[in-house]
């Protein structure tokens, strides 16, 4: 079953690379009492993710935060080394959270996993964005195709805030 608007996010623990090494961050730590924009990508460093989806959120970070959002996070079924390297190379380190859902547990619990084995990627996350308030999904935008970044793009999220 796919998570829906009005649902509470499932409990999960992510890994995030920091200057001091990897840290664990739970859904409670990230979302409790906060208004957070979360978006997901099928994979760090993949073309649409790196050239379109992530840059839109980095370019619009200040505009999103100005709309009363406390934090922005991107999640992918990748390990924390990959997510940390992506944060560094994209210029996003310290600007948004780069969350490693290393085993896909969070993605599967949301019901937003997709098998991309035909493309050599294995089980990954569907591309989506959501606005989460105090752990509850307020808006959810899931792309029809992993190669698209339209309904889950930063511009679309800005219009919903």
Short mmCIF file of C-alpha atoms in Angstrom, two decimals:
data_model
loop_
_atom_site.label_atom_id
_atom_site.label_comp_id
_atom_site.label_asym_id
_atom_site.label_seq_id
_atom_site.Cartn_x
_atom_site.Cartn_y
_atom_site.Cartn_z
CA UNK A 1 0.00 0.00 0.00
CA UNK A 2 1.31 3.43 -0.95
CA UNK A 3 1.40 6.18 1.68
CA UNK A 4 -1.31 8.78 1.23
CA UNK A 5 -1.98 12.37 2.17
CA UNK A 6 -2.95 12.45 5.85
CA UNK A 7 -0.81 9.42 6.72
CA UNK A 8 1.97 9.48 9.29
CA UNK A 9 5.43 8.63 7.98
CA UNK A 10 6.74 5.23 9.07
CA UNK A 11 9.56 5.10 11.59
CA UNK A 12 12.94 4.82 9.89
CA UNK A 13 16.60 5.53 10.45
CA UNK A 14 18.72 7.05 7.70
CA UNK A 15 22.45 7.64 7.49
CA UNK A 16 23.82 11.03 6.54
CA UNK A 17 27.43 12.00 5.95
CA UNK A 18 28.73 14.91 8.00
CA UNK A 19 32.15 16.47 8.50
CA UNK A 20 32.52 14.14 11.49
CA UNK A 21 31.53 11.01 9.56
CA UNK A 22 28.21 9.22 9.24
CA UNK A 23 25.39 9.99 11.64
CA UNK A 24 22.07 8.29 12.05
CA UNK A 25 18.98 10.45 11.76
CA UNK A 26 15.51 9.16 12.53
CA UNK A 27 12.21 10.22 11.09
CA UNK A 28 11.34 11.67 14.50
CA UNK A 29 14.50 13.79 14.57
CA UNK A 30 13.89 15.12 11.08
CA UNK A 31 10.13 15.61 11.05
CA UNK A 32 8.78 15.98 14.61
CA UNK A 33 7.41 19.48 15.15
CA UNK A 34 8.70 20.65 11.78
CA UNK A 35 7.49 21.44 8.30
CA UNK A 36 9.79 19.59 5.87
CA UNK A 37 9.95 19.13 2.13
CA UNK A 38 11.15 15.62 1.29
CA UNK A 39 11.91 14.50 -2.22
CA UNK A 40 13.19 11.18 -3.46
CA UNK A 41 15.26 10.15 -6.42
CA UNK A 42 15.90 6.73 -7.97
CA UNK A 43 19.64 7.21 -7.54
CA UNK A 44 22.33 9.73 -6.75
CA UNK A 45 24.42 10.76 -9.76
CA UNK A 46 21.83 9.46 -12.25
CA UNK A 47 21.06 11.85 -15.12
CA UNK A 48 17.60 13.23 -14.30
CA UNK A 49 18.38 13.30 -10.58
CA UNK A 50 21.67 15.19 -10.97
CA UNK A 51 20.84 17.44 -13.89
CA UNK A 52 17.23 18.36 -13.15
CA UNK A 53 15.64 17.25 -9.89
CA UNK A 54 18.31 18.06 -7.28
CA UNK A 55 19.46 21.35 -8.88
CA UNK A 56 15.89 22.67 -8.77
CA UNK A 57 15.73 22.16 -5.01
CA UNK A 58 19.17 23.66 -4.46
CA UNK A 59 18.36 26.69 -6.66
CA UNK A 60 15.00 27.21 -4.92
CA UNK A 61 16.14 26.40 -1.38
CA UNK A 62 15.78 29.92 -0.03
CA UNK A 63 12.38 30.44 -1.69
CA UNK A 64 11.11 27.16 -0.21
CA UNK A 65 12.40 28.01 3.27
CA UNK A 66 10.83 31.48 2.96
CA UNK A 67 7.43 29.77 2.63
CA UNK A 68 7.66 28.50 6.22
CA UNK A 69 9.50 25.25 5.55
CA UNK A 70 12.01 24.31 8.26
CA UNK A 71 14.11 21.85 6.28
CA UNK A 72 14.58 20.13 2.92
CA UNK A 73 15.80 16.56 2.47
CA UNK A 74 16.49 14.24 -0.43
CA UNK A 75 16.38 10.48 0.04
CA UNK A 76 17.65 7.68 -2.19
CA UNK A 77 18.27 3.97 -1.93
CA UNK A 78 22.03 4.48 -1.88
CA UNK A 79 24.67 4.16 0.83
CA UNK A 80 25.86 7.12 2.87
CA UNK A 81 29.19 7.27 1.02
CA UNK A 82 27.40 7.81 -2.30
CA UNK A 83 24.95 10.32 -0.83
CA UNK A 84 27.80 12.19 0.85
CA UNK A 85 29.78 12.35 -2.39
CA UNK A 86 26.67 13.58 -4.21
CA UNK A 87 26.12 16.27 -1.57
CA UNK A 88 29.73 17.41 -1.95
CA UNK A 89 29.88 17.36 -5.75
CA UNK A 90 26.48 19.07 -6.20
CA UNK A 91 27.27 21.92 -3.82
CA UNK A 92 24.39 20.83 -1.60
CA UNK A 93 26.41 19.79 1.45
CA UNK A 94 25.07 21.68 4.46
CA UNK A 95 22.17 23.14 2.48
CA UNK A 96 19.80 20.18 2.48
CA UNK A 97 19.88 16.72 4.06
CA UNK A 98 21.16 13.92 1.81
CA UNK A 99 19.59 10.84 3.38
CA UNK A 100 20.78 7.33 2.63
CA UNK A 101 17.96 4.80 2.77
CA UNK A 102 20.71 2.22 2.32
CA UNK A 103 18.52 -0.90 2.52
CA UNK A 104 15.36 0.65 1.08
CA UNK A 105 13.40 0.05 4.31
CA UNK A 106 11.86 3.54 4.38
CA UNK A 107 11.08 3.49 0.66
CA UNK A 108 9.42 0.07 0.91
CA UNK A 109 7.44 1.11 4.01
CA UNK A 110 6.07 4.05 1.99
CA UNK A 111 5.10 1.69 -0.82
CA UNK A 112 7.11 3.85 -3.22
CA UNK A 113 9.72 1.30 -4.25
CA UNK A 114 10.21 0.36 -7.90
CA UNK A 115 12.15 -2.47 -9.49
CA UNK A 116 14.58 -0.96 -12.00
CA UNK A 117 16.54 -4.19 -12.50
CA UNK A 118 15.95 -3.97 -16.24
CA UNK A 119 18.06 -0.82 -16.22
CA UNK A 120 20.68 -2.35 -13.95
CA UNK A 121 19.70 -0.38 -10.83
CA UNK A 122 17.78 -2.97 -8.81
CA UNK A 123 15.10 -1.91 -6.35
CA UNK A 124 15.05 1.87 -5.94
CA UNK A 125 12.67 4.65 -4.97
CA UNK A 126 10.07 6.13 -7.24
CA UNK A 127 10.68 9.82 -7.85
CA UNK A 128 8.41 11.89 -5.63
CA UNK A 129 8.12 14.93 -3.44
CA UNK A 130 6.06 15.52 -0.33
CA UNK A 131 5.38 18.17 2.23
CA UNK A 132 5.47 16.71 5.72
CA UNK A 133 4.18 18.55 8.79
CA UNK A 134 5.04 17.05 12.17
CA UNK A 135 5.46 13.63 10.55
CA UNK A 136 2.17 13.73 8.59
CA UNK A 137 2.06 13.85 4.78
CA UNK A 138 0.30 17.04 3.64
CA UNK A 139 1.03 16.76 -0.10
CA UNK A 140 2.38 13.92 -2.22
CA UNK A 141 3.57 14.11 -5.82
CA UNK A 142 4.68 10.86 -7.44
CA UNK A 143 6.11 10.79 -10.96
CA UNK A 144 4.70 8.34 -13.51
CA UNK A 145 8.18 7.57 -14.86
CA UNK A 146 11.55 7.59 -13.06
CA UNK A 147 12.98 9.69 -15.91
CA UNK A 148 10.54 12.55 -15.32
CA UNK A 149 10.87 15.33 -12.76
CA UNK A 150 7.81 17.49 -13.29
CA UNK A 151 5.13 16.98 -10.61
CA UNK A 152 7.87 16.39 -8.01
CA UNK A 153 10.05 19.29 -9.10
CA UNK A 154 10.92 22.21 -6.86
CA UNK A 155 8.79 24.59 -8.94
CA UNK A 156 5.74 22.39 -8.44
CA UNK A 157 6.41 22.15 -4.70
CA UNK A 158 6.75 25.94 -4.43
CA UNK A 159 3.27 26.31 -5.93
CA UNK A 160 1.86 23.99 -3.25
CA UNK A 161 3.39 25.85 -0.30
#
